[in-house]
Coordinates of C-alpha atoms in Angstrom, one line a residue:
Chain F
M1 CA 72.3 -114.1 -97.0
V2 CA 68.8 -115.0 -95.8
E3 CA 66.6 -116.4 -98.5
L4 CA 63.4 -114.3 -98.7
G5 CA 60.3 -116.4 -99.1
P6 CA 57.9 -115.6 -102.0
D7 CA 55.9 -113.4 -99.6
G8 CA 59.0 -111.9 -98.0
L9 CA 58.0 -113.2 -94.6
T10 CA 61.2 -115.1 -93.7
G11 CA 63.4 -112.0 -93.8
Y12 CA 61.1 -110.1 -91.4
L13 CA 60.9 -113.1 -89.1
V14 CA 64.7 -113.5 -89.0
A15 CA 65.1 -109.8 -88.4
A16 CA 62.5 -109.9 -85.6
A17 CA 64.2 -113.0 -84.0
V18 CA 67.6 -111.3 -84.1
L19 CA 66.1 -108.2 -82.5
F20 CA 64.4 -110.3 -79.9
V21 CA 67.5 -112.3 -79.0
A22 CA 69.6 -109.1 -78.8
G23 CA 66.9 -107.7 -76.5
V24 CA 66.8 -110.7 -74.2
F25 CA 70.6 -110.7 -74.0
A26 CA 70.7 -107.0 -73.1
A27 CA 67.9 -107.5 -70.5
V28 CA 69.6 -110.4 -68.8
A29 CA 73.3 -109.5 -69.1
R30 CA 73.2 -105.8 -68.5
R31 CA 73.7 -104.5 -65.0
N32 CA 73.0 -101.0 -65.9
A33 CA 69.2 -100.4 -65.7
I34 CA 69.2 -98.3 -68.9
G35 CA 70.8 -101.2 -70.7
V36 CA 68.0 -103.5 -69.4
L37 CA 65.4 -100.9 -70.6
I38 CA 67.0 -100.8 -74.0
G39 CA 66.7 -104.6 -74.1
I40 CA 63.0 -104.4 -73.3
E41 CA 62.4 -101.9 -76.0
L42 CA 64.2 -104.2 -78.5
M43 CA 62.1 -107.1 -77.5
L44 CA 58.9 -105.0 -77.8
N45 CA 59.9 -103.8 -81.2
A46 CA 60.7 -107.3 -82.4
A47 CA 57.1 -108.2 -81.4
A48 CA 55.8 -105.2 -83.3
L49 CA 57.8 -106.0 -86.4
Q50 CA 56.6 -109.6 -86.3
F51 CA 52.9 -108.6 -85.8
T52 CA 53.1 -106.3 -88.9
A53 CA 54.9 -108.9 -90.9
Y54 CA 52.4 -111.6 -90.1
G55 CA 49.6 -109.0 -90.6
R56 CA 50.8 -108.5 -94.1
I57 CA 50.2 -112.1 -94.9
H58 CA 46.8 -112.2 -93.2
A59 CA 45.8 -108.8 -94.7
A60 CA 44.9 -110.6 -97.9
T61 CA 41.7 -111.9 -96.2
G62 CA 40.8 -108.5 -94.9
D63 CA 42.3 -109.2 -91.5
V64 CA 44.2 -106.2 -90.1
Q65 CA 44.6 -107.4 -86.5
G66 CA 48.4 -107.7 -87.0
Q67 CA 48.8 -104.0 -88.1
T68 CA 46.5 -102.9 -85.3
A69 CA 48.5 -104.8 -82.7
G70 CA 51.7 -103.2 -84.1
V71 CA 50.3 -99.8 -83.5
F72 CA 49.2 -100.8 -80.0
V73 CA 52.7 -102.0 -79.2
V74 CA 54.4 -98.8 -80.4
V75 CA 52.1 -96.6 -78.3
V76 CA 52.4 -98.8 -75.1
A77 CA 56.2 -99.2 -75.6
A78 CA 56.5 -95.4 -75.5
A79 CA 54.5 -95.1 -72.3
E80 CA 56.5 -97.9 -70.8
A81 CA 59.7 -96.2 -71.6
V82 CA 58.5 -93.0 -70.0
V83 CA 57.4 -94.6 -66.8
A84 CA 60.5 -96.8 -66.5
L85 CA 62.8 -93.8 -67.1
A86 CA 61.0 -91.8 -64.4
L87 CA 61.5 -94.7 -62.0
L88 CA 65.2 -95.0 -62.9
F89 CA 65.5 -91.3 -62.2
A90 CA 63.9 -91.7 -58.8
V91 CA 66.4 -94.4 -58.0
Y92 CA 69.3 -92.3 -59.2
R93 CA 68.2 -89.4 -57.1
S94 CA 68.3 -91.4 -53.9
A95 CA 71.1 -93.9 -54.7
H96 CA 73.2 -91.9 -57.1
D97 CA 73.6 -95.0 -59.3
I98 CA 71.5 -97.2 -61.5
D99 CA 73.7 -100.2 -61.4
L100 CA 71.2 -103.0 -60.5
E101 CA 73.8 -104.8 -58.3
K102 CA 75.0 -101.7 -56.4
T103 CA 71.5 -100.2 -55.7
R104 CA 70.1 -103.4 -54.4
E105 CA 68.7 -103.1 -50.9
L106 CA 65.7 -105.3 -51.1
H107 CA 66.4 -109.0 -50.6
S108 CA 65.3 -111.8 -48.3
Chain D
M1 CA 36.4 -113.8 -86.9
I2 CA 34.4 -115.4 -84.1
A3 CA 30.7 -115.5 -84.0
T4 CA 29.7 -113.8 -80.7
T5 CA 26.7 -111.8 -80.0
T6 CA 27.8 -108.2 -80.7
A7 CA 26.2 -105.9 -78.2
S8 CA 26.5 -102.1 -78.2
V9 CA 29.8 -100.7 -77.1
T10 CA 28.3 -98.2 -74.7
V11 CA 26.2 -100.7 -72.9
V12 CA 28.8 -103.3 -72.3
L13 CA 31.6 -100.9 -71.4
A14 CA 29.5 -98.6 -69.3
P15 CA 31.5 -99.3 -66.1
E16 CA 34.8 -98.6 -67.8
A17 CA 33.3 -95.4 -69.3
V18 CA 32.2 -94.3 -65.9
M19 CA 35.6 -95.1 -64.5
A20 CA 37.4 -93.3 -67.3
G21 CA 35.1 -90.3 -66.6
G22 CA 36.0 -90.4 -62.9
L23 CA 39.7 -90.5 -63.8
V24 CA 39.4 -87.5 -66.1
A25 CA 37.3 -85.6 -63.5
T26 CA 40.0 -86.3 -60.8
M27 CA 42.7 -85.2 -63.1
V28 CA 40.9 -81.9 -64.0
A29 CA 39.9 -81.2 -60.4
D30 CA 43.6 -81.8 -59.4
M31 CA 44.6 -79.0 -61.8
V32 CA 41.9 -76.4 -61.0
L33 CA 41.2 -76.8 -57.3
P34 CA 43.2 -74.7 -54.8
V35 CA 45.5 -76.7 -52.5
N36 CA 43.3 -76.4 -49.4
R37 CA 40.3 -78.0 -51.2
R38 CA 42.2 -81.1 -52.3
G39 CA 40.1 -83.3 -49.9
I40 CA 37.4 -83.3 -52.6
L41 CA 39.7 -85.2 -55.0
G42 CA 39.4 -88.4 -53.0
A43 CA 35.7 -88.0 -52.9
I44 CA 35.5 -87.7 -56.7
A45 CA 37.6 -90.7 -57.2
F46 CA 35.7 -92.7 -54.6
A47 CA 32.4 -91.7 -56.3
G48 CA 33.8 -92.8 -59.6
C49 CA 34.6 -96.2 -58.2
M50 CA 31.3 -96.7 -56.6
A51 CA 29.4 -95.6 -59.8
A52 CA 31.5 -98.0 -61.8
L53 CA 30.8 -100.7 -59.2
G54 CA 27.1 -100.0 -59.6
M55 CA 27.3 -100.0 -63.4
S56 CA 29.2 -103.2 -63.5
L57 CA 26.3 -104.9 -61.6
I58 CA 23.7 -103.7 -64.0
A59 CA 25.7 -103.5 -67.3
S60 CA 24.4 -105.8 -70.0
H61 CA 26.5 -108.8 -71.2
G62 CA 27.8 -109.7 -74.5
G63 CA 30.8 -109.7 -76.8
L64 CA 32.4 -107.0 -78.9
E65 CA 34.2 -108.0 -82.1
A66 CA 36.1 -110.9 -80.5
M67 CA 38.0 -108.4 -78.4
I68 CA 35.8 -108.0 -75.3
E69 CA 33.5 -110.5 -73.7
S70 CA 31.4 -109.3 -70.7
D71 CA 30.2 -112.5 -69.0
G72 CA 29.7 -113.8 -65.5
I73 CA 33.4 -113.9 -64.5
A74 CA 33.8 -110.4 -65.9
L75 CA 30.9 -109.2 -63.7
L76 CA 32.4 -110.7 -60.6
A77 CA 35.9 -109.5 -61.4
R78 CA 34.9 -106.0 -62.2
A79 CA 32.8 -105.6 -59.1
T80 CA 35.8 -106.9 -57.0
I81 CA 38.2 -104.6 -58.7
Y82 CA 36.1 -101.5 -58.3
A83 CA 35.2 -102.3 -54.7
V84 CA 38.8 -103.0 -53.7
T85 CA 40.0 -99.8 -55.4
G86 CA 37.2 -97.7 -53.7
L87 CA 38.2 -99.1 -50.3
V88 CA 41.8 -98.4 -50.8
I89 CA 41.0 -94.8 -51.8
L90 CA 38.8 -94.5 -48.7
T91 CA 41.7 -95.8 -46.5
R92 CA 44.1 -93.1 -47.7
H93 CA 41.6 -90.3 -47.7
R94 CA 42.8 -88.6 -44.5
D95 CA 46.6 -89.0 -45.2
G96 CA 46.0 -88.1 -48.8
R97 CA 44.8 -84.6 -47.9
L98 CA 48.2 -83.9 -46.5
D99 CA 49.9 -85.2 -49.7
P100 CA 50.3 -82.5 -52.4
E101 CA 50.5 -85.3 -55.0
H102 CA 47.4 -87.0 -53.9
G103 CA 45.6 -86.2 -57.2
A104 CA 48.3 -88.0 -59.1
W105 CA 48.1 -91.0 -56.7
L106 CA 44.4 -91.2 -57.3
V107 CA 44.9 -91.1 -61.1
C108 CA 47.3 -94.0 -60.9
V109 CA 45.0 -96.0 -58.7
L110 CA 42.1 -95.4 -61.0
S111 CA 44.2 -96.3 -64.1
L112 CA 45.2 -99.5 -62.3
A113 CA 41.5 -100.4 -61.8
L114 CA 40.6 -99.4 -65.4
G115 CA 43.4 -101.5 -66.9
S116 CA 42.6 -104.5 -64.7
S117 CA 39.0 -104.4 -65.6
C118 CA 39.9 -104.2 -69.3
A119 CA 42.0 -107.3 -68.8
A120 CA 39.1 -109.0 -67.0
L121 CA 36.9 -108.4 -70.1
A122 CA 39.6 -109.6 -72.6
N123 CA 38.6 -112.2 -75.1
N124 CA 41.7 -111.6 -77.2
L125 CA 45.5 -111.7 -76.6
V126 CA 45.9 -108.1 -77.6
S127 CA 43.1 -106.7 -75.4
L128 CA 44.4 -108.8 -72.5
W129 CA 47.9 -107.6 -73.0
F130 CA 46.7 -104.0 -73.4
G131 CA 44.6 -104.1 -70.2
L132 CA 47.4 -105.8 -68.2
E133 CA 49.9 -103.2 -69.5
I134 CA 47.8 -100.2 -68.5
A135 CA 47.4 -101.8 -65.0
S136 CA 51.1 -102.5 -64.9
L137 CA 52.2 -99.0 -65.9
A138 CA 50.1 -97.5 -63.0
G139 CA 51.3 -100.3 -60.7
Y140 CA 55.0 -99.5 -61.4
V141 CA 54.4 -95.9 -60.3
L142 CA 52.4 -96.9 -57.2
A143 CA 55.0 -99.3 -56.0
A144 CA 57.5 -96.4 -56.0
W145 CA 55.0 -94.0 -54.3
S146 CA 57.0 -92.9 -51.3
A147 CA 58.9 -89.8 -52.1
G148 CA 62.6 -90.0 -51.3
D149 CA 62.4 -93.6 -50.1
R150 CA 65.2 -95.5 -51.8
R151 CA 63.6 -98.9 -51.2
A152 CA 60.3 -97.8 -52.7
A153 CA 62.1 -96.4 -55.8
E154 CA 64.0 -99.7 -56.1
A155 CA 60.7 -101.6 -55.8
G156 CA 59.2 -99.6 -58.6
M157 CA 62.2 -99.9 -60.8
K158 CA 62.4 -103.7 -60.3
Y159 CA 58.7 -104.1 -61.0
A160 CA 59.0 -102.0 -64.1
L161 CA 62.0 -103.9 -65.5
F162 CA 60.7 -107.4 -64.7
G163 CA 57.3 -106.3 -65.9
G164 CA 58.7 -104.9 -69.2
V165 CA 60.5 -108.2 -69.9
A166 CA 57.4 -110.3 -69.2
S167 CA 55.2 -108.0 -71.3
A168 CA 57.6 -108.3 -74.2
L169 CA 57.8 -112.1 -73.9
M170 CA 54.0 -112.2 -73.9
L171 CA 53.7 -110.0 -76.9
F172 CA 56.4 -111.8 -78.9
G173 CA 54.6 -115.1 -78.2
A174 CA 51.3 -113.6 -79.1
S175 CA 52.7 -112.4 -82.5
H176 CA 53.8 -115.9 -83.3
V177 CA 50.5 -117.3 -82.2
Y178 CA 48.8 -114.8 -84.5
G179 CA 51.0 -115.7 -87.4
M180 CA 50.5 -119.5 -87.1
T181 CA 46.9 -119.6 -86.1
G182 CA 45.7 -116.6 -88.0
S183 CA 43.7 -115.3 -85.0
L184 CA 44.3 -113.5 -81.8
D185 CA 41.0 -114.3 -80.0
F186 CA 40.8 -117.1 -77.5
A187 CA 38.2 -119.2 -79.4
G188 CA 40.1 -118.9 -82.7
I189 CA 43.4 -120.0 -81.1
G190 CA 41.6 -122.8 -79.3
R191 CA 40.3 -124.3 -82.6
V192 CA 44.0 -124.7 -83.7
L193 CA 45.3 -125.8 -80.3
G194 CA 42.6 -128.4 -79.7
D195 CA 44.0 -131.1 -82.0
A196 CA 47.7 -131.9 -81.8
P197 CA 49.3 -128.5 -82.3
S198 CA 52.8 -128.2 -83.7
A199 CA 55.8 -127.6 -81.4
A200 CA 56.2 -124.1 -82.7
I201 CA 52.6 -123.1 -81.7
V202 CA 53.1 -124.7 -78.3
A203 CA 56.3 -122.7 -77.8
A204 CA 54.5 -119.5 -78.8
V205 CA 51.6 -120.2 -76.4
C206 CA 54.1 -120.9 -73.6
L207 CA 55.8 -117.5 -74.2
T208 CA 52.4 -115.9 -74.1
G209 CA 51.5 -117.7 -70.9
A210 CA 54.7 -116.6 -69.3
G211 CA 53.4 -113.0 -69.5
I212 CA 50.2 -113.9 -67.7
A213 CA 52.1 -116.1 -65.2
Y214 CA 54.3 -113.1 -64.4
K215 CA 51.2 -110.9 -63.6
L216 CA 49.9 -113.7 -61.3
A217 CA 53.4 -114.2 -59.8
I218 CA 53.4 -117.9 -60.6
V219 CA 56.6 -119.8 -60.0
P220 CA 59.1 -119.6 -61.8
L221 CA 58.2 -115.9 -62.7
H222 CA 57.6 -114.9 -59.1
A223 CA 60.9 -113.5 -58.0
W224 CA 59.8 -109.8 -58.3
A225 CA 56.9 -110.1 -55.9
P226 CA 58.6 -110.2 -52.4
D227 CA 61.0 -107.4 -53.3
V228 CA 58.3 -105.2 -54.7
Y229 CA 55.9 -105.8 -51.8
E230 CA 58.6 -105.1 -49.3
G231 CA 59.8 -101.9 -50.8
A232 CA 56.4 -100.5 -51.9
P233 CA 54.1 -98.7 -49.4
A234 CA 51.6 -101.2 -47.9
L235 CA 48.6 -99.7 -49.6
S236 CA 50.4 -99.9 -53.0
A237 CA 51.3 -103.5 -52.3
A238 CA 47.6 -104.2 -51.5
L239 CA 46.6 -102.7 -54.9
V240 CA 49.3 -104.3 -56.9
G241 CA 48.8 -107.6 -55.2
I242 CA 45.0 -107.8 -55.6
V243 CA 43.6 -105.7 -58.5
P244 CA 45.6 -106.8 -61.5
K245 CA 45.5 -110.4 -60.2
V246 CA 41.7 -110.3 -60.3
G247 CA 41.8 -109.1 -63.9
A248 CA 44.3 -111.7 -65.0
V249 CA 42.5 -114.6 -63.3
A250 CA 39.2 -113.6 -64.9
A251 CA 40.9 -113.5 -68.3
L252 CA 42.5 -116.9 -67.6
V253 CA 39.1 -118.4 -66.6
R254 CA 37.6 -117.2 -69.9
C255 CA 40.7 -118.2 -71.9
L256 CA 40.8 -121.8 -70.5
G257 CA 37.0 -122.1 -70.8
T258 CA 36.8 -121.0 -74.4
T259 CA 40.2 -122.2 -75.8
L260 CA 40.2 -125.7 -74.6
P261 CA 36.8 -127.3 -73.9
E262 CA 36.9 -130.8 -72.4
G263 CA 37.8 -133.8 -74.4
R264 CA 40.2 -132.2 -76.8
P265 CA 43.5 -134.2 -77.3
S266 CA 45.7 -131.5 -75.8
S267 CA 43.6 -130.7 -72.8
V268 CA 45.2 -133.3 -70.5
A269 CA 48.6 -132.0 -71.4
L270 CA 47.5 -128.5 -70.5
A271 CA 46.0 -129.6 -67.2
A272 CA 49.2 -131.4 -66.3
A273 CA 51.3 -128.3 -67.2
L274 CA 49.1 -126.0 -65.2
S275 CA 49.0 -128.2 -62.2
A276 CA 52.8 -128.5 -62.2
L277 CA 53.1 -124.7 -62.2
A278 CA 50.4 -124.6 -59.5
V279 CA 52.2 -127.1 -57.3
A280 CA 55.5 -125.4 -57.8
S281 CA 54.0 -122.1 -56.8
L282 CA 52.4 -123.6 -53.7
V283 CA 55.5 -125.4 -52.5
V284 CA 58.1 -122.8 -53.3
A285 CA 56.1 -120.0 -51.7
A286 CA 55.5 -122.0 -48.6
F287 CA 59.1 -122.9 -48.1
T288 CA 60.4 -119.5 -48.9
A289 CA 58.0 -117.8 -46.6
L290 CA 59.4 -119.6 -43.6
A291 CA 62.7 -117.8 -44.0
Q292 CA 61.3 -114.3 -44.2
R293 CA 61.6 -111.6 -41.5
D294 CA 59.2 -109.1 -42.9
A295 CA 55.4 -109.3 -42.8
K296 CA 55.0 -107.8 -46.3
R297 CA 57.4 -110.4 -47.7
V298 CA 55.4 -113.1 -46.1
L299 CA 52.2 -111.7 -47.6
A300 CA 53.9 -111.5 -51.0
L301 CA 54.8 -115.2 -50.9
S302 CA 51.3 -116.0 -49.6
G303 CA 50.0 -114.3 -52.7
I304 CA 52.2 -116.5 -54.9
G305 CA 50.8 -119.6 -53.1
H306 CA 47.2 -118.4 -53.4
A307 CA 47.7 -117.8 -57.1
G308 CA 49.0 -121.4 -57.3
A309 CA 45.8 -122.7 -55.6
I310 CA 43.6 -120.7 -58.0
L311 CA 45.6 -122.2 -60.9
L312 CA 45.2 -125.7 -59.5
A313 CA 41.4 -125.3 -59.5
L314 CA 41.5 -124.1 -63.1
A315 CA 43.9 -127.0 -64.1
A316 CA 41.6 -129.5 -62.5
H317 CA 38.5 -128.8 -64.6
P318 CA 38.1 -126.0 -67.1
G319 CA 34.4 -126.0 -66.4
R320 CA 32.0 -123.9 -64.3
D321 CA 32.5 -125.7 -61.0
A322 CA 36.3 -125.1 -61.2
A323 CA 35.7 -121.5 -62.3
A324 CA 33.4 -121.0 -59.3
A325 CA 35.9 -122.5 -56.9
S326 CA 38.7 -120.2 -58.2
A327 CA 36.4 -117.1 -58.2
Y328 CA 35.4 -117.8 -54.6
Y329 CA 39.1 -118.3 -53.7
L330 CA 39.9 -115.0 -55.5
L331 CA 37.2 -113.2 -53.5
T332 CA 38.3 -114.5 -50.1
Y333 CA 41.9 -113.7 -51.0
A334 CA 41.1 -110.2 -52.1
V335 CA 39.1 -109.5 -48.9
A336 CA 41.6 -110.9 -46.4
N337 CA 44.6 -109.6 -48.3
L338 CA 43.1 -106.1 -48.4
G339 CA 42.4 -106.2 -44.7
A340 CA 45.8 -107.5 -43.8
F341 CA 47.5 -104.8 -45.9
V342 CA 45.4 -102.0 -44.4
C343 CA 46.4 -103.1 -40.9
L344 CA 50.1 -103.2 -42.1
A345 CA 49.7 -99.8 -43.6
E346 CA 48.7 -98.5 -40.1
F347 CA 51.7 -100.3 -38.5
E348 CA 54.0 -99.0 -41.3
R349 CA 52.8 -95.4 -40.7
E350 CA 53.5 -95.7 -36.9
R351 CA 56.6 -97.8 -36.9
G352 CA 58.2 -97.1 -40.3
S353 CA 58.4 -100.7 -41.4
C354 CA 56.6 -104.0 -41.3
S355 CA 59.6 -106.1 -40.4
F356 CA 59.1 -108.6 -37.5
Q357 CA 61.3 -106.4 -35.4
A358 CA 59.2 -103.3 -36.0
L359 CA 56.0 -105.2 -35.3
A360 CA 57.2 -106.3 -31.9
G361 CA 54.9 -105.1 -29.1
A362 CA 52.1 -104.3 -31.4
L363 CA 49.5 -106.2 -29.3
R364 CA 50.1 -104.1 -26.2
Q365 CA 50.0 -100.8 -28.1
R366 CA 47.3 -101.4 -30.7
P367 CA 45.2 -104.4 -29.4
V368 CA 42.3 -104.0 -31.8
L369 CA 44.4 -103.5 -34.9
T370 CA 46.6 -106.4 -34.0
T371 CA 43.6 -108.7 -33.5
L372 CA 42.2 -107.6 -36.9
L373 CA 45.5 -108.4 -38.5
A374 CA 45.4 -111.8 -36.8
V375 CA 41.9 -112.5 -38.2
F376 CA 42.9 -111.6 -41.8
V377 CA 46.2 -113.5 -41.6
L378 CA 44.4 -116.6 -40.2
S379 CA 41.9 -116.3 -43.0
L380 CA 44.7 -116.4 -45.5
A381 CA 46.1 -119.4 -43.7
G382 CA 42.8 -121.2 -44.1
L383 CA 41.6 -121.5 -40.5
P384 CA 37.9 -122.3 -40.1
P385 CA 35.4 -120.6 -39.8
L386 CA 37.1 -117.8 -41.7
A387 CA 36.7 -117.4 -45.5
G388 CA 40.0 -118.9 -46.4
F389 CA 39.1 -122.3 -45.2
L390 CA 36.1 -122.7 -47.4
A391 CA 38.1 -121.4 -50.3
K392 CA 40.9 -124.0 -49.8
W393 CA 38.3 -126.7 -49.3
G394 CA 36.6 -125.8 -52.6
V395 CA 39.8 -126.0 -54.6
L396 CA 40.9 -129.2 -53.0
R397 CA 37.5 -130.8 -53.6
I398 CA 37.7 -130.0 -57.3
A399 CA 41.2 -131.3 -57.6
L400 CA 40.6 -134.6 -55.7
E401 CA 37.2 -135.3 -57.3
R402 CA 38.7 -134.9 -60.8
G403 CA 41.8 -136.8 -60.0
M404 CA 40.0 -139.8 -58.6
A405 CA 37.2 -139.9 -61.2
D406 CA 39.5 -139.8 -64.2
D407 CA 42.6 -141.9 -64.6
G408 CA 44.1 -139.5 -67.1
H409 CA 44.0 -136.8 -64.4
A410 CA 45.4 -138.9 -61.6
F411 CA 48.2 -136.4 -61.1
L412 CA 45.6 -134.1 -59.6
V413 CA 45.3 -136.2 -56.5
W414 CA 49.0 -135.7 -55.9
A415 CA 48.6 -132.0 -56.6
G416 CA 45.9 -131.9 -54.0
V417 CA 48.2 -133.6 -51.5
A418 CA 50.9 -131.1 -52.2
M419 CA 48.4 -128.3 -51.6
I420 CA 47.5 -129.7 -48.2
A421 CA 51.2 -130.0 -47.2
S422 CA 52.1 -126.6 -48.4
A423 CA 49.0 -125.1 -46.7
A424 CA 50.4 -126.5 -43.4
L425 CA 53.8 -125.1 -44.1
A426 CA 52.4 -121.7 -45.1
A427 CA 50.3 -121.6 -41.9
W428 CA 53.5 -121.8 -40.0
S429 CA 54.9 -118.7 -41.7
Y430 CA 51.7 -116.8 -41.0
L431 CA 52.1 -117.8 -37.3
L432 CA 55.6 -116.3 -37.4
V433 CA 54.1 -113.0 -38.4
L434 CA 51.5 -113.3 -35.6
R435 CA 54.2 -114.3 -33.1
A436 CA 56.1 -111.1 -33.8
A437 CA 53.0 -109.0 -33.5
L438 CA 51.4 -110.7 -30.5
F439 CA 54.3 -111.8 -28.3
G440 CA 57.3 -109.9 -29.5
A441 CA 58.7 -108.0 -26.6
R442 CA 59.8 -104.4 -27.0
D443 CA 59.4 -101.9 -24.2
E444 CA 59.9 -98.6 -26.0
V445 CA 58.2 -98.4 -29.3
A446 CA 59.3 -95.4 -31.3
V447 CA 55.9 -94.3 -32.7
H448 CA 56.4 -91.8 -35.5
D449 CA 52.9 -90.8 -36.0
P450 CA 50.6 -91.4 -32.9
R451 CA 47.4 -90.3 -34.5
S452 CA 44.5 -92.7 -34.1
M453 CA 43.0 -94.6 -36.9
A454 CA 41.2 -92.5 -39.5
S455 CA 37.4 -93.1 -39.8
G456 CA 37.9 -94.3 -43.4
T457 CA 40.3 -96.9 -42.3
R458 CA 37.9 -98.1 -39.6
I459 CA 35.1 -98.5 -42.1
V460 CA 37.4 -100.4 -44.5
L461 CA 38.6 -102.7 -41.8
G462 CA 35.1 -103.3 -40.5
L463 CA 33.9 -104.2 -44.0
C464 CA 36.8 -106.5 -44.6
L465 CA 36.2 -108.2 -41.3
A466 CA 32.5 -108.6 -42.0
A467 CA 33.2 -110.0 -45.5
T468 CA 35.8 -112.4 -44.1
L469 CA 33.4 -113.8 -41.6
A470 CA 30.4 -113.8 -44.0
L471 CA 32.2 -115.5 -46.9
G472 CA 33.4 -118.2 -44.5
L473 CA 29.9 -119.0 -43.5
W474 CA 28.4 -118.7 -47.0
L475 CA 28.0 -122.4 -47.5
D476 CA 26.1 -122.2 -50.8
G477 CA 28.6 -119.6 -52.1
F478 CA 30.0 -122.0 -54.7
V479 CA 26.6 -122.7 -56.1
R480 CA 25.6 -119.0 -56.2
I481 CA 28.9 -118.0 -57.8
A482 CA 28.5 -120.8 -60.4
D483 CA 25.1 -119.3 -61.2
V484 CA 26.7 -115.9 -61.8
L485 CA 29.4 -117.5 -63.9
A486 CA 26.6 -119.0 -66.1
I487 CA 25.8 -115.6 -67.4
R488 CA 26.7 -115.2 -71.0

């Protein structure tokens, strides 16, 4: 078990790190574009979690930048998912596949 | 919190407010106007850009709550962003009237400009990330803007997936930076970074830098650029290749200027790291460009090389002279790149592609357009008396002067030498494009769309040509730009 620090920060940081590594792994290893997108969302949420966790520490001095950043991340991640899914749909309509290897036409 | 002069929100952000107003007006007009009156949409968006350009020249300067800093580089960057955006809208005005989705295209273009100008004003990692992200979201859509075209859709998807990863890396790094330094604004981070920072902070800053490097397509985060430029329509490639880059460079100039003033222990290490990235970009782009067989891919790689040159100037000296050299370089790059892509958009419309094969016989069929393309491409190559030459010379002078004057920065001399060598190599790849367009032999050219050039396109090309020649002869340009950058 992870030892939580007196402020409970460590647990959040470990959780964020696990999420982030899982996201990087999905983004790099997945050939399915949806899988890559899920990886990106995991990475973004890891960042949001970490912002709010650090924000909790700094909030004692009246600094709420961490929480604000967390809200920003949530909003933009949603917009990012919408745009990326629309683009995946456009690819699927013309190529009938979203496998990044099979749909690849652009290369040197 | 940082002590900046806090000016009124409405005054500092007037250009952005005008731009947002233009964006909303375009969106509403797109919904309410009948289909046969859609021509007016482009006029509204163009008017919004020009009004924002005017406002950016007269808007007051100052900072807002350590989030936004409107200074000299912001003024230059915003003016460039709005001018380029307006010119691209003008270029597509005639074709746009035939496009039922033209209103949506305009909204994306204006969002790209708005996001980039927010990034150009950023004084804080979150506002920088937010501006870049707005610009990117619009850019992803623009890259895929060619209905039913599989290559364009793939370009958009690639751009979105690569961009998403880069944005997440930047944000994860930024959250660690915030946790360890307790601040997100550049000056606050700089206070911690200045004296021997811990390895964890350096790692977090590197992650954050990776996001910015991706936007600028700096090696090793450049792989997306050639594919995206090739698949995307030429005008989208022009926008994606110029507008967010201007915003990111402006933020980088401010970031390097405020976070690491001269003489701090870690500034030499930062200069070495930045010049290594710059040299890698210059050399990799120059070598890769030689193997390409598509004009848009060559221009994508040229963009990577130019970003490297701008980075080299910033690495050499985080002061006003270096900032002026990089701002001048950025201006010449924006003008020549816009001109070249507008020419390519015309060829793309006629010939369906910008591959060397498709460009063959261009000189015989479209002599004026081909000559213009040659001028812009030669300016990118750095041929005197065109603008690109003076820009390259400015960066080189900064790097060599610093490298020779200061033993700790001797690596800059080698970086300068690498820049000269890669400029020669890159010039060869530009000549390959011109050889295809000027001497490529093809008797029967299948022209899809034989209409002559639209008057908007003529105006844009004329302005780009005039600017390319004028910037090349503007000998006191560096001094004048340095004066503008002195604005606080």
